[in-house]
Tab-separated table of C-alpha atoms in Angstrom:
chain	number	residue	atom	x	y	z
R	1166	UNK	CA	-7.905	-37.384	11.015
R	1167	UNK	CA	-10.476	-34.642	11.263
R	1168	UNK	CA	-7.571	-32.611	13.356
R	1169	UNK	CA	-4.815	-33.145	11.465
R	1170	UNK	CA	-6.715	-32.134	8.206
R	1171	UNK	CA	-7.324	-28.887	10.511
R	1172	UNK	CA	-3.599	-28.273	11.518
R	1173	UNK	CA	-2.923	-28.385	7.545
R	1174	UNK	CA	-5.473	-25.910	6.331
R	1175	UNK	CA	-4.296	-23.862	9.398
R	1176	UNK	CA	-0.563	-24.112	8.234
R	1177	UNK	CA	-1.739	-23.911	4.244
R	1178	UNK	CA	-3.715	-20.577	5.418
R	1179	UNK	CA	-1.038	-19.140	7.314
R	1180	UNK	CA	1.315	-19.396	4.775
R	1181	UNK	CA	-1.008	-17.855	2.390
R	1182	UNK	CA	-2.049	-14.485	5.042
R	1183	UNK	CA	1.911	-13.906	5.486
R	1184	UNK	CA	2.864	-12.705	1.985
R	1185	UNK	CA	-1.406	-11.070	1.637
R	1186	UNK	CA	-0.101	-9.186	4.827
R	1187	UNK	CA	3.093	-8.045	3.495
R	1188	UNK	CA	1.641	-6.676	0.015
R	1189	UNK	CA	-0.956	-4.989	1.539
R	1190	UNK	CA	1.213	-3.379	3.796
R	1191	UNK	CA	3.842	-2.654	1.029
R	1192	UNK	CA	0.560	-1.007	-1.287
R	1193	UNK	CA	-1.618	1.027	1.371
R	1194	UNK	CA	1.282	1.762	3.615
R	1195	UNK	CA	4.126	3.287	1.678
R	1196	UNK	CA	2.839	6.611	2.274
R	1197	UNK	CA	3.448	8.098	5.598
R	1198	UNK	CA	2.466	5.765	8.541
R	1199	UNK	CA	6.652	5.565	9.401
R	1200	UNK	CA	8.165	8.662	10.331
R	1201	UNK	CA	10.526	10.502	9.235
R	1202	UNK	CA	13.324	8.447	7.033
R	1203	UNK	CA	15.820	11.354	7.266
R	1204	UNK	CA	15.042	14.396	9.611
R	1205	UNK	CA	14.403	17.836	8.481
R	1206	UNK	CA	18.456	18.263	7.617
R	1207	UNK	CA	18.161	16.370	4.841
R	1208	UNK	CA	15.885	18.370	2.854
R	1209	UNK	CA	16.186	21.283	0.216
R	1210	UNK	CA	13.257	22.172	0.850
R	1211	UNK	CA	9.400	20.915	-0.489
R	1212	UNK	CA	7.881	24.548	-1.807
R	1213	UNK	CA	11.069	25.563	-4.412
R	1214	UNK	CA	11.321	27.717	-7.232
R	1215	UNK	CA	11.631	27.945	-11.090
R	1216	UNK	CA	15.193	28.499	-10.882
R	1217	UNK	CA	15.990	26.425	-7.379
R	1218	UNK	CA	16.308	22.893	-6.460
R	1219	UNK	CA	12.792	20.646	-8.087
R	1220	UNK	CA	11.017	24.133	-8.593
R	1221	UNK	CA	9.068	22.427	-11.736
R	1222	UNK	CA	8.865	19.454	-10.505
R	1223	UNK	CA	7.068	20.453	-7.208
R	1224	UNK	CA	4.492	22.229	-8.954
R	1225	UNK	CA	4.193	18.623	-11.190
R	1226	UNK	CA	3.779	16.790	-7.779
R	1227	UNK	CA	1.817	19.299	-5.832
R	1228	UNK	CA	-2.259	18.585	-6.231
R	1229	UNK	CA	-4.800	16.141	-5.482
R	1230	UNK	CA	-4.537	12.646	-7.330
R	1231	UNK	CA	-6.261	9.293	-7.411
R	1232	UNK	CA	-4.305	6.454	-7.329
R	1233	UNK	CA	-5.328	3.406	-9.825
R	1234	UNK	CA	-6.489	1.006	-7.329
R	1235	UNK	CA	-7.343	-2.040	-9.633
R	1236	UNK	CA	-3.574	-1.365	-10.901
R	1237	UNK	CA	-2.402	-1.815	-7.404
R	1238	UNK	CA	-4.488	-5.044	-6.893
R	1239	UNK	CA	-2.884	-6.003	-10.631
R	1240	UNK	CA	0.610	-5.709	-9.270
R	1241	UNK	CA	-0.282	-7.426	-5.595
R	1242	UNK	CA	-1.720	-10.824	-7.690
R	1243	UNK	CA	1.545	-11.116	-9.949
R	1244	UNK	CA	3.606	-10.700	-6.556
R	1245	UNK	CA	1.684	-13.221	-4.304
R	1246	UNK	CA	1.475	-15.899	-7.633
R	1247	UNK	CA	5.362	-15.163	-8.364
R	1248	UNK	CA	5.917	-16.289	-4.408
R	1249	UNK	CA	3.990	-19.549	-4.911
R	1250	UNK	CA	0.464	-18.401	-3.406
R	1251	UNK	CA	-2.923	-20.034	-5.224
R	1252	UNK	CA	-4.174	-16.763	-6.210
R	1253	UNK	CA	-6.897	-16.281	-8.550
R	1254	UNK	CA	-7.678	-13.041	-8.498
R	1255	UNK	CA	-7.300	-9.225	-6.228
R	1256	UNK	CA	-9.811	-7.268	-7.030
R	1257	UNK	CA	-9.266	-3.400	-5.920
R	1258	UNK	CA	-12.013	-0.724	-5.363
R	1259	UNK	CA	-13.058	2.702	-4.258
R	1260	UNK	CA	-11.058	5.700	-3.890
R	1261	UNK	CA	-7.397	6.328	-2.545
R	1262	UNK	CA	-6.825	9.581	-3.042
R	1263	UNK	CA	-3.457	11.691	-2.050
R	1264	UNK	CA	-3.141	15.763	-1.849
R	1265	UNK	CA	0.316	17.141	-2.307
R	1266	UNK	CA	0.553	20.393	-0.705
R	1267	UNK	CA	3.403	22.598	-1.788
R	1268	UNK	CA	3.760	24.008	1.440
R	1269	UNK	CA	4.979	20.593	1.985
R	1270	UNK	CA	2.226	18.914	3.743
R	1271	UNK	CA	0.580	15.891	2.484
R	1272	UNK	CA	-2.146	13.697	3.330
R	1273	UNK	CA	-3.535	10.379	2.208
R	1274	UNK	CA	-6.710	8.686	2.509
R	1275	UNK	CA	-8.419	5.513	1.887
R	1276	UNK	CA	-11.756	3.683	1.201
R	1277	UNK	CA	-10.503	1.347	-0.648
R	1278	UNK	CA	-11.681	-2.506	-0.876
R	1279	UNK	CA	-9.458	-5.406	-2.070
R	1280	UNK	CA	-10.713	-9.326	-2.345
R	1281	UNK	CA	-8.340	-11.493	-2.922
R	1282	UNK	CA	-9.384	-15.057	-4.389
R	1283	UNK	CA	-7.353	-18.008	-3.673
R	1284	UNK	CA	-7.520	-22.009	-3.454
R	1285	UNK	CA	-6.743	-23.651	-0.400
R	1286	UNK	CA	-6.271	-27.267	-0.525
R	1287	UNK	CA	-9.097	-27.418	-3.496
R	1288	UNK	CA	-11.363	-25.522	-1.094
R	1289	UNK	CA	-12.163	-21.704	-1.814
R	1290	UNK	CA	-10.648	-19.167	0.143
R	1291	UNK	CA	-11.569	-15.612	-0.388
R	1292	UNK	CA	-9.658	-12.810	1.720
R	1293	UNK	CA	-11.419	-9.131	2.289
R	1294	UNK	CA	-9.754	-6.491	3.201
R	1295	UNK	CA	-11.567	-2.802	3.986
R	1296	UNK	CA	-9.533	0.348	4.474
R	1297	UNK	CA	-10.540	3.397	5.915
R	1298	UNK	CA	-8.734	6.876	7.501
R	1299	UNK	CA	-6.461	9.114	6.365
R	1300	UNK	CA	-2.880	9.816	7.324
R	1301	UNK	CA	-1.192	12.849	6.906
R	1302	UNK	CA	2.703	14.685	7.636
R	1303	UNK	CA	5.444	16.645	6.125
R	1304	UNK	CA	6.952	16.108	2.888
R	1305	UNK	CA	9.980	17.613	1.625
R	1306	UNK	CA	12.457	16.643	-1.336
R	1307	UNK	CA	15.584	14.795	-0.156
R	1308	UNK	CA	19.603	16.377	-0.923
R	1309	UNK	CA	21.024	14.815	-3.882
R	1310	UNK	CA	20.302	14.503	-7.250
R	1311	UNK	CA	17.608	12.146	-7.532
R	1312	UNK	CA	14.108	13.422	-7.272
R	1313	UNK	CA	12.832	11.424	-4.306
R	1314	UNK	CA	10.310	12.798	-1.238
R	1315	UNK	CA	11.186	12.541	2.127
R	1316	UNK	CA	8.998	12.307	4.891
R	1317	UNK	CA	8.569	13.712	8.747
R	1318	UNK	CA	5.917	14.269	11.091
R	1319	UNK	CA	3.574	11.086	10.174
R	1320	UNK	CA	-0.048	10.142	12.021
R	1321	UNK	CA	-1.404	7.371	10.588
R	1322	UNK	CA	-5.526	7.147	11.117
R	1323	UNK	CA	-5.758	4.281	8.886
R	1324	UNK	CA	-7.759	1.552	9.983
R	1325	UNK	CA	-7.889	-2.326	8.086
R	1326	UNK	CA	-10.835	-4.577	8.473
R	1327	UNK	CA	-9.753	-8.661	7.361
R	1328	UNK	CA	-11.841	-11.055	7.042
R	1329	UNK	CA	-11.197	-14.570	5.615
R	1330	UNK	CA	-13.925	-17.385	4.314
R	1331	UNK	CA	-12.460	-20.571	3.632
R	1332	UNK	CA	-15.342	-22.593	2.354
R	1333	UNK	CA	-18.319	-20.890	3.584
R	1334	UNK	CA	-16.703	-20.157	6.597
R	1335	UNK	CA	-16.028	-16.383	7.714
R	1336	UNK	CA	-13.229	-15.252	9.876
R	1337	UNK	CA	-11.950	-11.725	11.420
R	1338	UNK	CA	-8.520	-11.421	11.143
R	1339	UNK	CA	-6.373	-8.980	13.264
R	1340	UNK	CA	-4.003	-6.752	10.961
R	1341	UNK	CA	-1.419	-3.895	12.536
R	1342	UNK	CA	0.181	-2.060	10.379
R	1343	UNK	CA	3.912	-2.113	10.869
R	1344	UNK	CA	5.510	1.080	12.269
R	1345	UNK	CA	8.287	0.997	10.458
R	1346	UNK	CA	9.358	-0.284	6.705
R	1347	UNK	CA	8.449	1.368	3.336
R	1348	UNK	CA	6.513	3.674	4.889
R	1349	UNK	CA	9.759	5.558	6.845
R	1350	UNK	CA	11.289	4.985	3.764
R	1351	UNK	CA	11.960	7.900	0.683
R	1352	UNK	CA	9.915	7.478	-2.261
R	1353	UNK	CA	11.354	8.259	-5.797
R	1354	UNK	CA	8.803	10.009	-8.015
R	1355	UNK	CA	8.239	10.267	-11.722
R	1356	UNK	CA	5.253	12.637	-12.326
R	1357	UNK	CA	4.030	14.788	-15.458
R	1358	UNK	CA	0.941	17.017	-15.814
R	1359	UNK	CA	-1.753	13.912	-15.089
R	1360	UNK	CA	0.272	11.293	-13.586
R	1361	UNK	CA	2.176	10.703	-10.812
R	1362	UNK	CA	4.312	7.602	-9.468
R	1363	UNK	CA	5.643	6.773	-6.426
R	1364	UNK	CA	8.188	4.099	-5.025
R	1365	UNK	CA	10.026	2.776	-2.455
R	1366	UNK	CA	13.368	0.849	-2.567
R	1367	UNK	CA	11.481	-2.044	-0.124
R	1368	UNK	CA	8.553	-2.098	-2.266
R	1369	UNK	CA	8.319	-4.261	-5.761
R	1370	UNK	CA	5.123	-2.312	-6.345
R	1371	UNK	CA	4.787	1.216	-8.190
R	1372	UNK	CA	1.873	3.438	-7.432
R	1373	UNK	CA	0.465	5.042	-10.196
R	1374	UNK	CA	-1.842	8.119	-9.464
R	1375	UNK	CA	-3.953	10.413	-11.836
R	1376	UNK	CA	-4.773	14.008	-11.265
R	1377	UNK	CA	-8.236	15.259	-10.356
């Protein structure tokens, strides 16, 4: 009895760290850790002009912002309770912060903290995740008509630290960050003189940033 009850909470848990695993990835990672999503032909060009293609709004995009980390952790609990998880709570802190050079480099760093509260089978399960690292590349504004940055060059120096306690109990858990997905994806921005947004297609999540 004692191991089937095991085999459950392992299946109940596993099933609950899948879609934790995917948000996270789809909220730290949508910046950079790819590659490029489009080689350097497909750019205008990141620095611009006043009179050439997204002069104004590179200089609206360019500078160093702070992204609104409980808003993330906002956005990752409606997604994981909208799948079916037990959430009860993500609870986002410390700084993410991302410089937007207009020379068209670009780097983004972490030291953020996100908790994630959950019930698993009427026991408590809390879920810790600590980021820390930078990653940095190229940036440059995709061809078309849509103003959307596109991405080359990417390290990612990023590292996660994942730990799970299901009723008193601690756990490490291993988490890679995939090579490839939204973050080797173009992200379509919205920005004015103290915000800035940032999406990918693959995401469901926005990131909202405020200038320094």
């Amino acid at each position: 009895m004692l191991v089937r009850r095991r085999d459950m909470t392992n299946r109940i848990l596993s099933l609950i760290l899948v879609p934790v695993a995917l948000a996270v990835s789809l909220t730290a990672c949508t910046i950079g850790p790819g590659g490029s999503s489009g080689g350097t032909g497909s750019h205008t060009g990141s620095s611009g002009s006043a009179s050439g293609p997204h002069g104004d709004d590179t200089r609206c995009a360019t500078g160093t912002w702070d992204l609104d980390v409980q808003g993330t952790g906002d956005q990752m609990l409606t997604y994981l309770t909208g799948k079916g998880i037990p959430m009860t709570s993500v609870t986002g802190s410390g700084p993410i912060t991302l410089n937007i050079a207009g020379d068209g480099t670009m780097t983004y760093t972490t030291g953020a903290t996100y908790v994630m509260n959950a019930q698993l089978n009427n026991l408590p399960m809390v879920i810790t995740q600590v980021q820390s690292g930078s990653s940095h590349g190229h940036w440059a504004w995709a061809s078309g008509s849509a103003l959307t940055m596109d991405f080359s060059g990417w390290v990612n120096e990023i590292t996660f630290a994942t730990t799970v306690t299901v009723s008193g109990r601690v756990a490490d858990i291993p988490f890679d960050v995939p090579n490839e997905g939204p973050g080797s994806t173009p992200l379509a921005v919205q920005c004015s003189a103290h915000s800035l947004a940032l999406k990918a297609d693959a995401s469901p999540f926005v990131l909202n940033f405020s200038r320094e």
